[in-house]
XYZ file of N, CA and C in Angstrom:
726
model
N 113.428 151.898 -8.386
C 112.694 151.400 -6.652
C 111.390 151.766 -6.873
N 110.620 151.041 -6.823
C 109.004 151.566 -6.031
C 108.692 151.999 -5.857
N 107.701 153.127 -5.897
C 107.064 154.178 -5.033
C 106.371 153.862 -3.725
N 105.879 154.567 -3.208
C 105.707 154.145 -1.785
C 103.949 153.235 -1.757
N 103.565 153.836 -2.751
C 102.269 153.167 -2.756
C 102.033 152.036 -3.843
N 103.175 151.658 -4.587
C 102.969 150.946 -5.533
C 102.196 148.991 -4.953
N 102.141 148.718 -4.033
C 101.882 147.822 -3.529
C 100.349 147.744 -3.915
N 99.650 148.799 -3.468
C 98.382 149.205 -3.373
C 97.839 149.320 -4.762
N 98.905 149.954 -5.627
C 98.565 150.307 -6.839
C 98.274 149.199 -7.383
N 99.037 148.490 -6.953
C 99.366 147.443 -8.021
C 98.323 145.622 -7.474
N 97.068 146.018 -6.612
C 96.458 145.303 -5.890
C 95.032 146.000 -6.991
N 94.719 147.131 -6.384
C 93.495 147.896 -7.284
C 93.833 147.574 -8.491
N 94.803 147.855 -9.159
C 95.117 147.114 -10.993
C 94.272 146.006 -11.199
N 95.193 144.855 -10.158
C 94.171 143.773 -10.662
C 92.727 143.580 -10.209
N 92.192 144.488 -9.132
C 90.812 143.904 -8.847
C 90.164 144.866 -10.837
N 90.723 146.003 -11.034
C 90.389 146.566 -11.875
C 90.342 146.015 -12.984
N 91.488 144.511 -13.715
C 91.856 144.222 -15.124
C 90.547 143.077 -14.022
N 90.079 142.390 -13.275
C 89.788 141.386 -13.892
C 88.265 141.647 -13.054
N 87.752 142.709 -12.646
C 86.600 143.342 -12.372
C 85.454 142.829 -13.757
N 84.418 142.285 -13.513
C 83.312 141.957 -15.094
C 83.204 143.548 -15.286
N 83.704 143.843 -16.326
C 83.532 145.928 -16.233
C 83.903 145.953 -17.863
N 83.724 146.630 -18.453
C 84.244 147.203 -19.659
C 84.167 148.483 -19.634
N 85.120 149.131 -20.358
C 85.476 150.491 -20.646
C 84.346 151.422 -21.408
N 83.563 152.622 -21.162
C 82.796 153.029 -22.069
C 83.234 153.472 -23.569
N 84.838 152.804 -23.751
C 84.886 153.140 -25.377
C 85.419 152.156 -25.768
N 85.168 150.771 -24.993
C 85.356 149.613 -25.766
C 84.447 149.347 -26.991
N 85.346 148.065 -27.595
C 84.365 147.500 -28.787
C 83.725 146.430 -28.670
N 82.821 146.257 -29.147
C 81.550 145.116 -28.833
C 82.224 143.631 -28.714
N 83.703 143.594 -29.408
C 84.367 142.266 -29.100
C 84.329 142.077 -27.385
N 85.068 143.349 -27.050
C 85.244 143.862 -25.803
C 83.229 142.945 -24.580
N 82.620 143.488 -25.066
C 82.041 143.730 -23.878
C 81.341 141.873 -24.064
N 81.848 141.191 -24.985
C 81.453 140.156 -25.127
C 82.088 139.550 -23.551
N 82.890 139.664 -22.595
C 84.031 139.301 -21.283
C 83.201 140.006 -20.265
N 81.671 140.423 -20.536
C 81.383 140.586 -18.913
C 80.413 139.802 -18.509
N 81.702 139.286 -17.569
C 80.811 138.093 -16.777
C 81.486 138.399 -15.481
N 80.173 137.409 -14.506
C 80.354 136.958 -13.145
C 79.862 135.403 -12.919
N 80.250 135.250 -11.703
C 80.102 133.934 -11.324
C 78.924 133.834 -9.917
N 78.121 133.233 -9.629
C 77.084 133.003 -8.635
C 76.948 130.942 -8.466
N 76.038 131.105 -7.724
C 75.628 129.611 -7.703
C 73.768 130.267 -7.700
N 73.684 130.303 -9.244
C 72.176 131.010 -9.284
C 71.407 129.615 -9.399
N 71.771 128.080 -9.730
C 70.756 127.487 -9.062
C 70.524 126.606 -7.454
N 71.802 126.902 -6.749
C 71.622 126.541 -5.299
C 71.757 125.030 -5.315
N 72.731 124.923 -6.651
C 73.178 123.672 -6.107
C 74.246 123.269 -5.672
N 75.184 124.630 -5.050
C 76.372 124.278 -4.835
C 77.204 124.173 -5.483
N 77.377 124.106 -7.028
C 77.891 124.691 -7.999
C 78.138 125.687 -8.862
N 79.047 126.679 -9.311
C 79.016 127.562 -9.487
C 78.710 127.946 -10.841
N 78.116 129.300 -11.354
C 77.400 129.309 -12.406
C 77.945 130.408 -12.820
N 77.766 130.355 -14.232
C 78.012 132.260 -14.771
C 76.551 132.451 -15.714
N 76.936 133.745 -15.808
C 76.013 134.852 -16.228
C 77.312 135.699 -17.423
N 77.012 135.505 -18.663
C 77.182 136.575 -19.279
C 76.592 137.069 -20.073
N 77.104 139.058 -20.387
C 76.609 139.351 -21.645
C 76.865 139.263 -23.066
N 76.411 139.134 -23.704
C 76.709 138.957 -24.845
C 76.201 139.844 -26.217
N 76.564 141.049 -27.001
C 75.900 141.548 -27.791
C 75.502 140.963 -28.140
N 74.353 141.936 -29.008
C 73.202 141.447 -30.042
C 73.637 141.434 -31.555
N 74.325 142.579 -31.446
C 75.430 142.533 -32.776
C 74.291 143.682 -33.830
N 74.757 144.892 -34.903
C 74.450 145.929 -35.282
C 73.125 146.710 -34.350
N 71.676 146.894 -34.718
C 71.513 147.419 -33.455
C 70.244 147.236 -32.440
N 70.653 145.385 -32.345
C 69.924 144.632 -31.435
C 70.235 144.351 -30.502
N 69.713 144.064 -29.138
C 70.262 144.698 -27.995
C 70.532 143.474 -27.766
N 71.643 143.253 -26.855
C 72.636 142.346 -26.683
C 71.451 141.450 -25.331
N 71.995 140.046 -25.414
C 71.545 139.636 -24.061
C 71.879 138.416 -23.004
N 71.280 137.751 -22.409
C 71.959 137.340 -20.972
C 71.674 135.866 -21.655
N 73.308 135.776 -21.245
C 73.338 134.035 -21.070
C 73.706 133.378 -19.437
N 72.756 132.431 -19.424
C 73.533 132.071 -17.961
C 73.802 130.154 -18.727
N 75.042 130.281 -18.015
C 75.532 128.718 -18.087
C 75.680 128.178 -16.417
N 74.586 126.800 -16.166
C 74.956 126.052 -15.193
C 76.030 125.372 -15.242
N 76.682 125.488 -14.266
C 77.516 124.808 -13.965
C 77.275 122.975 -13.295
N 78.084 121.932 -13.872
C 78.156 120.491 -13.995
C 79.181 119.971 -12.533
N 78.466 119.336 -11.871
C 79.948 118.026 -10.946
C 80.538 118.250 -12.161
N 80.345 117.946 -13.531
C 81.956 117.375 -14.096
C 82.513 118.869 -14.852
N 81.966 119.458 -14.124
C 82.632 120.596 -15.001
C 82.527 121.105 -16.508
N 81.848 120.936 -16.543
C 81.025 121.247 -17.242
C 79.447 122.417 -17.176
N 79.333 122.809 -18.007
C 78.145 124.219 -18.409
C 76.982 123.729 -19.123
N 75.585 123.876 -18.661
C 74.299 123.962 -19.385
C 73.760 124.882 -19.752
N 74.168 125.127 -20.794
C 72.800 126.642 -20.987
C 71.165 127.152 -21.027
N 70.983 127.894 -19.781
C 69.926 128.111 -19.820
C 69.435 129.112 -20.722
N 67.660 128.975 -21.508
C 67.174 129.324 -22.418
C 66.834 130.414 -22.543
N 66.042 130.528 -21.071
C 66.037 132.232 -21.032
C 66.536 133.260 -20.565
N 66.768 134.167 -21.981
C 67.820 135.406 -21.979
C 67.271 137.083 -21.898
N 66.943 137.430 -20.994
C 66.293 138.706 -20.684
C 66.791 139.424 -21.809
N 66.822 140.472 -22.587
C 66.737 141.280 -23.644
C 68.087 142.515 -22.239
N 68.817 143.253 -23.010
C 69.782 144.552 -22.244
C 68.953 145.581 -23.179
N 70.531 146.663 -22.763
C 70.396 147.198 -23.324
C 71.564 146.925 -24.578
N 71.448 148.635 -25.576
C 72.857 147.943 -27.056
C 73.939 148.102 -26.575
N 74.388 148.393 -25.594
C 75.849 149.189 -25.280
C 75.754 148.866 -23.971
N 75.756 147.708 -23.091
C 75.571 147.380 -21.580
C 77.499 146.829 -21.255
N 77.978 147.384 -20.287
C 79.319 147.971 -20.290
C 79.906 147.306 -18.148
N 78.846 146.976 -18.012
C 78.922 146.274 -16.694
C 78.036 145.141 -16.195
N 78.030 144.177 -15.354
C 77.679 143.339 -14.427
C 78.324 143.532 -13.278
N 76.734 142.676 -12.100
C 77.501 142.671 -10.845
C 75.922 142.131 -10.338
N 77.086 140.966 -9.393
C 75.477 139.963 -9.036
C 75.695 139.711 -7.101
N 74.707 139.792 -6.502
C 74.878 139.618 -5.041
C 72.662 139.404 -4.969
N 72.927 139.105 -4.210
C 71.275 138.664 -3.722
C 70.753 140.350 -2.985
N 70.047 140.772 -4.215
C 69.440 142.409 -3.808
C 67.651 142.613 -3.362
N 67.214 141.173 -3.180
C 66.124 141.176 -3.015
C 65.904 140.272 -1.519
N 67.383 140.024 -0.643
C 66.793 139.549 0.579
C 65.921 137.709 0.792
N 66.045 137.408 -1.117
C 65.392 135.675 -0.450
C 66.429 134.729 -0.422
N 67.665 134.808 -0.509
C 69.142 134.009 -0.668
C 69.536 133.613 -1.979
N 68.266 134.029 -2.818
C 69.452 133.677 -4.526
C 69.764 135.158 -5.137
N 71.040 134.253 -5.455
C 72.308 135.745 -6.559
C 71.369 136.291 -7.229
N 71.158 137.668 -7.718
C 70.503 138.863 -8.418
C 71.471 139.305 -9.769
N 71.166 139.790 -10.065
C 72.357 140.496 -11.358
C 71.607 142.093 -11.512
N 72.551 142.816 -11.767
C 72.127 144.498 -12.410
C 73.314 144.113 -14.101
N 72.482 145.354 -14.195
C 73.444 145.196 -16.107
C 73.459 146.429 -16.092
N 74.654 147.174 -16.399
C 74.564 148.772 -16.119
C 74.933 148.689 -17.887
N 74.014 149.606 -18.525
C 74.398 150.428 -20.151
C 74.973 151.471 -20.307
N 75.336 151.605 -21.025
C 76.246 152.969 -22.227
C 75.323 153.915 -21.388
N 74.151 153.595 -21.863
C 73.040 155.018 -21.961
C 72.276 154.926 -20.699
N 72.892 154.457 -19.213
C 72.840 155.006 -18.391
C 72.071 154.201 -17.892
N 70.911 153.390 -17.781
C 69.945 152.208 -17.417
C 71.010 151.312 -16.711
N 70.295 150.986 -15.548
C 70.906 150.133 -14.406
C 69.746 149.267 -13.986
N 69.729 148.121 -14.974
C 68.417 147.051 -15.063
C 68.828 146.160 -13.700
N 68.000 145.723 -12.995
C 67.986 144.453 -12.214
C 67.049 143.171 -12.831
N 67.601 142.122 -12.367
C 67.019 141.390 -12.771
C 67.209 140.008 -11.881
N 65.924 139.506 -11.224
C 66.093 138.765 -9.837
C 66.155 137.217 -10.586
N 66.667 136.457 -9.541
C 66.733 135.141 -9.747
C 65.958 134.019 -9.060
N 65.467 133.164 -10.006
C 63.711 132.301 -9.328
C 64.817 130.878 -8.144
N 66.149 130.609 -8.244
C 67.033 129.518 -7.689
C 66.674 128.431 -8.698
N 66.778 128.261 -10.051
C 66.623 127.191 -10.880
C 67.757 127.921 -12.139
N 67.922 129.090 -12.027
C 68.789 129.751 -13.027
C 68.310 130.913 -14.193
N 66.979 131.040 -13.731
C 65.910 131.626 -14.757
C 66.109 133.084 -14.078
N 66.220 133.997 -14.863
C 66.079 135.863 -14.233
C 65.013 136.271 -14.890
N 64.485 136.800 -13.697
C 62.840 137.742 -14.533
C 63.211 139.562 -13.915
N 63.139 140.689 -15.053
C 63.258 141.506 -15.132
C 62.684 142.634 -13.606
N 63.239 143.193 -13.606
C 61.861 143.903 -11.851
C 62.769 145.793 -12.613
N 62.212 146.484 -11.919
C 62.058 147.301 -12.364
C 63.716 148.107 -12.095
N 63.909 148.879 -13.593
C 65.836 149.785 -13.035
C 66.023 150.170 -11.826
N 66.950 150.177 -11.158
C 67.743 150.665 -10.120
C 67.569 152.135 -10.075
N 67.983 152.403 -11.687
C 67.944 154.314 -11.269
C 68.348 154.153 -12.827
N 68.638 155.482 -13.165
C 68.634 155.980 -15.007
C 70.325 157.484 -14.672
N 71.413 157.049 -15.228
C 72.138 157.576 -15.228
C 72.466 158.077 -16.143
N 73.874 159.380 -16.477
C 74.433 159.626 -17.377
C 74.931 158.257 -18.550
N 75.520 157.428 -17.392
C 76.351 156.429 -18.351
C 76.392 155.563 -16.919
N 77.040 154.211 -17.796
C 77.394 153.048 -16.656
C 78.681 152.634 -17.199
N 80.254 152.563 -16.725
C 80.889 152.122 -16.319
C 81.698 150.779 -16.193
N 81.246 150.889 -14.780
C 81.689 149.935 -13.654
C 80.602 149.917 -12.939
N 80.827 148.995 -12.088
C 79.448 148.858 -11.087
C 80.625 147.612 -10.242
N 80.431 148.298 -8.493
C 81.173 147.274 -7.401
C 79.808 147.716 -6.340
N 80.207 146.175 -6.013
C 78.717 145.938 -4.576
C 79.861 145.950 -3.088
N 78.663 146.366 -2.437
C 79.316 145.986 -0.659
C 78.316 146.454 0.027
N 78.672 146.220 0.840
C 77.558 146.838 2.174
C 78.203 147.945 2.638
N 77.982 149.000 2.208
C 78.656 150.418 2.628
C 78.215 150.885 3.620
N 76.799 151.198 4.006
C 76.286 151.612 5.372
C 76.432 150.143 6.520
N 76.819 149.239 6.705
C 76.331 147.864 7.299
C 75.157 147.649 7.681
N 73.978 147.412 7.323
C 72.411 147.443 7.446
C 72.235 145.896 6.959
N 73.376 145.534 6.373
C 73.500 143.801 6.022
C 72.727 143.459 4.668
N 72.423 144.860 3.865
C 71.853 144.577 2.694
C 73.222 144.940 1.188
N 73.290 144.352 0.338
C 74.440 145.051 -0.893
C 73.860 145.962 -1.323
N 75.177 146.937 -1.674
C 75.187 148.613 -2.066
C 75.475 148.184 -3.159
N 75.262 149.035 -3.978
C 76.539 148.750 -5.030
C 77.233 150.955 -5.251
N 78.138 150.594 -6.077
C 78.721 152.208 -6.661
C 78.974 151.710 -7.678
N 78.541 153.375 -8.662
C 78.535 153.420 -9.679
C 79.419 154.250 -10.581
N 80.221 153.665 -11.206
C 81.027 155.043 -12.331
C 80.060 155.809 -13.844
N 80.110 156.752 -13.594
C 79.374 157.558 -15.150
C 80.247 158.324 -15.499
N 80.866 157.528 -16.972
C 82.044 159.145 -17.289
C 81.151 160.065 -17.911
N 80.065 160.077 -18.710
C 79.527 161.130 -18.812
C 79.110 162.370 -18.069
N 78.895 161.949 -16.741
C 78.677 163.039 -15.466
C 79.895 162.935 -14.932
N 80.847 162.355 -14.682
C 81.760 162.387 -14.397
C 81.658 162.385 -12.861
N 80.991 160.998 -12.505
C 80.567 160.747 -11.152
C 80.963 159.686 -10.884
N 81.104 159.218 -9.775
C 81.096 158.268 -9.157
C 79.743 158.612 -7.911
N 78.854 157.429 -8.099
C 77.503 157.562 -6.856
C 77.041 156.119 -6.397
N 76.666 156.601 -5.370
C 76.099 155.508 -4.718
C 74.292 154.995 -4.577
N 74.502 154.082 -4.584
C 73.109 152.978 -4.647
C 72.839 152.440 -3.071
N 72.069 153.036 -1.641
C 71.856 152.308 -1.137
C 70.526 151.319 -0.877
N 71.391 149.699 -0.552
C 70.211 148.664 -1.129
C 68.655 148.757 0.199
N 67.623 148.599 0.205
C 66.644 147.531 1.015
C 66.898 147.039 1.368
N 67.064 145.936 0.395
C 67.273 144.167 0.530
C 66.009 143.848 0.303
N 64.684 144.736 -0.784
C 64.162 144.131 -1.050
C 64.028 144.024 -2.834
N 65.589 144.707 -2.953
C 65.099 144.851 -4.818
C 64.664 146.341 -5.232
N 64.942 147.136 -3.725
C 64.570 148.629 -4.585
C 65.863 149.255 -3.778
N 66.411 150.382 -4.241
C 67.383 150.891 -3.925
C 66.949 152.525 -3.414
N 67.981 152.923 -2.882
C 67.905 154.590 -2.371
C 68.973 156.079 -3.009
N 69.499 156.992 -3.548
C 70.509 157.519 -4.110
C 70.616 157.870 -2.742
N 72.187 157.508 -2.876
C 72.682 158.319 -1.698
C 74.109 158.737 -1.955
N 75.401 158.681 -1.575
C 76.776 159.537 -1.680
C 77.158 159.589 -3.314
N 77.451 160.608 -3.784
C 78.022 161.194 -4.930
C 79.201 161.678 -4.804
N 80.287 161.238 -5.675
C 81.623 161.752 -5.813
C 82.150 162.755 -7.406
N 82.081 164.100 -7.343
C 82.564 164.218 -8.739
C 84.268 163.980 -9.015
N 84.147 163.505 -9.817
C 85.975 163.089 -10.922
C 86.536 164.643 -10.933
N 87.412 163.962 -10.752
C 88.467 165.273 -10.665
C 88.697 165.898 -12.421
N 88.452 164.866 -13.147
C 88.910 165.482 -14.607
C 87.367 165.342 -15.217
N 86.330 165.736 -15.489
C 85.083 165.191 -16.549
C 85.638 164.539 -17.517
N 84.548 163.645 -18.014
C 84.452 162.657 -18.893
C 85.875 161.771 -18.730
N 86.512 161.851 -17.899
C 87.771 160.313 -17.307
C 86.826 158.928 -17.580
N 87.240 157.943 -17.995
C 86.916 156.563 -17.857
C 87.451 155.978 -16.903
N 86.527 155.391 -15.650
C 86.862 155.953 -14.206
C 86.008 154.782 -13.905
N 87.308 153.573 -12.910
C 86.322 151.911 -12.661
C 86.105 151.941 -11.365
N 85.240 151.431 -11.237
C 85.130 151.086 -8.933
C 85.615 150.177 -8.683
N 86.338 150.254 -7.630
C 86.490 148.431 -6.787
C 86.606 148.864 -5.778
N 85.891 147.951 -4.369
C 85.751 148.506 -3.306
C 86.751 146.697 -2.171
N 86.853 147.560 -1.036
C 87.681 146.837 0.169
C 87.905 147.785 1.070
N 88.259 147.417 1.941
C 88.470 147.505 3.449
C 90.207 148.136 3.023
N 90.667 149.039 2.798
C 91.577 149.369 2.813
C 92.088 149.781 3.815
N 91.203 150.031 4.998
C 92.598 151.051 6.175
C 91.755 149.978 7.464
N 91.421 148.636 6.924
C 90.946 147.674 8.004
C 90.086 148.219 9.066
N 89.784 149.204 9.296
C 88.723 149.525 9.934
C 87.269 148.458 10.154
N 87.121 147.581 9.121
C 86.210 147.193 9.221
C 84.940 147.649 7.970
N 85.327 148.753 7.499
C 84.582 149.293 6.764
C 84.274 149.096 5.014
N 83.224 149.134 4.111
C 83.555 148.994 2.998
C 84.056 150.331 1.987
N 85.329 150.144 1.929
C 85.888 151.659 1.058
C 85.808 151.289 -0.615
N 86.221 152.415 -1.037
C 86.198 152.426 -2.813
C 87.516 153.527 -2.980
N 88.012 152.541 -4.072
C 89.172 152.747 -5.205
C 88.608 153.677 -6.494
N 88.812 154.582 -7.002
C 88.164 154.990 -8.041
C 89.318 154.800 -9.424
N 89.474 154.016 -10.071
C 90.673 153.691 -11.078
C 90.785 154.647 -12.101
N 91.663 155.213 -12.513
C 91.676 156.136 -13.912
C 92.842 155.228 -14.329
N 92.616 154.676 -15.865
C 93.277 153.996 -16.503
C 93.430 154.099 -17.594
N 93.109 155.556 -17.927
C 93.642 156.260 -19.457
C 94.317 156.387 -19.528
N 95.622 156.416 -18.854
C 96.789 157.253 -19.209
C 98.100 155.888 -18.608
N 97.260 154.223 -18.396
C 97.998 153.549 -18.845
C 98.800 153.508 -17.415
N 98.585 154.144 -16.623
C 99.223 154.091 -15.013
C 98.717 153.615 -13.956
N 96.994 153.525 -13.963
C 95.985 152.801 -12.790
C 96.302 153.449 -11.800
N 96.559 155.566 -12.467
C 96.446 155.815 -11.141
C 95.119 156.077 -10.280
N 94.634 156.301 -8.722
C 93.460 155.684 -8.407
C 93.543 156.763 -7.268
N 92.111 157.256 -6.764
C 91.609 157.665 -5.653
C 91.006 156.679 -4.718
N 91.449 156.790 -3.413
C 90.933 155.540 -2.311
C 90.067 156.933 -1.711
N 88.459 156.367 -1.531
C 87.504 156.961 -0.519
C 87.724 156.210 0.398
N 87.072 156.935 1.900
C 87.733 155.498 3.443
C 86.489 155.747 3.472
N 85.545 155.123 3.278
C 83.543 154.447 4.197
C 84.078 154.425 5.544
N 82.502 155.488 6.396
C 82.515 155.826 7.843
C 81.342 154.693 7.984
N 80.545 153.575 7.500
C 80.233 152.834 7.518
C 78.208 152.972 8.104
N 78.897 154.247 6.974
C 76.954 155.068 7.149
C 76.443 155.056 5.616
N 77.354 154.863 4.632
C 77.415 155.156 3.165
C 78.167 156.405 3.028
N 79.007 156.934 3.626
C 79.362 157.898 3.138
C 81.087 157.855 3.147
N 81.995 158.711 2.505
C 83.081 158.344 1.942
C 84.016 160.126 1.944
N 85.352 159.729 2.635
C 86.273 160.676 2.637
C 87.519 160.632 2.328
N 87.800 161.293 1.019
C 89.517 160.936 0.369
C 90.629 161.197 1.738
N 90.988 159.798 1.136
C 92.203 159.553 1.513
C 93.788 160.076 0.529
N 94.391 161.009 0.835
C 95.417 161.533 -0.223
C 96.703 160.398 0.002
N 96.727 159.810 1.388
C 97.820 159.190 1.737
C 97.866 157.725 0.883
N 96.551 157.160 0.334
C 96.540 155.700 0.198
C 95.932 155.826 -1.459
N 95.873 157.331 -2.306
C 96.046 157.396 -3.540
C 96.722 157.025 -4.204
N 96.412 157.374 -5.614
C 98.020 156.589 -6.191
C 97.483 158.192 -7.486
N 97.906 159.006 -7.431
C 97.853 160.130 -8.645
C 98.986 160.968 -9.422
N 99.084 160.294 -9.991
C 100.213 161.165 -11.069
C 100.536 162.212 -10.781
N 101.518 162.104 -10.459
C 102.470 164.315 -10.285
C 102.981 164.497 -11.122
N 102.545 165.790 -11.982
C 103.385 166.042 -13.499
C 104.477 165.972 -13.252
N 104.831 166.486 -12.072
C 106.033 167.343 -11.650
C 107.341 165.803 -11.268
N 107.048 164.670 -11.647
C 107.612 163.962 -11.091
C 107.886 162.065 -12.156
N 108.765 161.522 -11.463
C 108.913 160.523 -12.614
C 107.779 159.049 -12.413
N 107.393 159.781 -10.927
C 107.075 158.615 -10.266
C 105.533 159.119 -9.705
N 104.476 157.958 -10.123
C 103.489 158.823 -9.178
C 103.361 159.092 -7.748
N 102.495 159.941 -7.288
C 102.824 160.368 -5.829
C 102.010 159.661 -4.695
């Protein structure tokens, strides 16, 4: 028989599995899978942004493939250089011009912002922030001001940090959650888990292959409270996560 939160656990595990992130201890081959999809040239057809490892000590590069009506793709030549160990990529319109932008997080802690020009090219902007490391990024409007915000997990600092977007490409530091066990490799996913219209967070711990997680309920102002009822944490005295 499935444990009580098993359905929610399966949902969040699926989100984590398909999220465009990689573990902080992943091999270079895994990093080649950092991919997001958006309409970068505003032609109504989905395009792809992918992070490709540079190999050796070379920095990774950003590859943009523009989709066409036949289902094919055309690679855009512009490819900004990234860090040497990118771990996460996210897309949204971060500067409010109606064009999807990109944020790439690196294991060195950098959160690099690239602004789209509407034709599929991207220009580097000032970094969003510098953390100790980046494992994954989730995007939502956590304070309901109409601008995308980001949640970032950091395994070296043992934390998840919220950065609130101003809608012009800049961010300010918001809420911070310390992980129960420092050094955990945690990913973040976002959805409205309690149906109140506010974006919530799931912090997923995949190290034990159980996909246990903490659910943090958003208040619509950029802050969160822990929900033991919706969380799915392994009980060492039970054969089933609590």
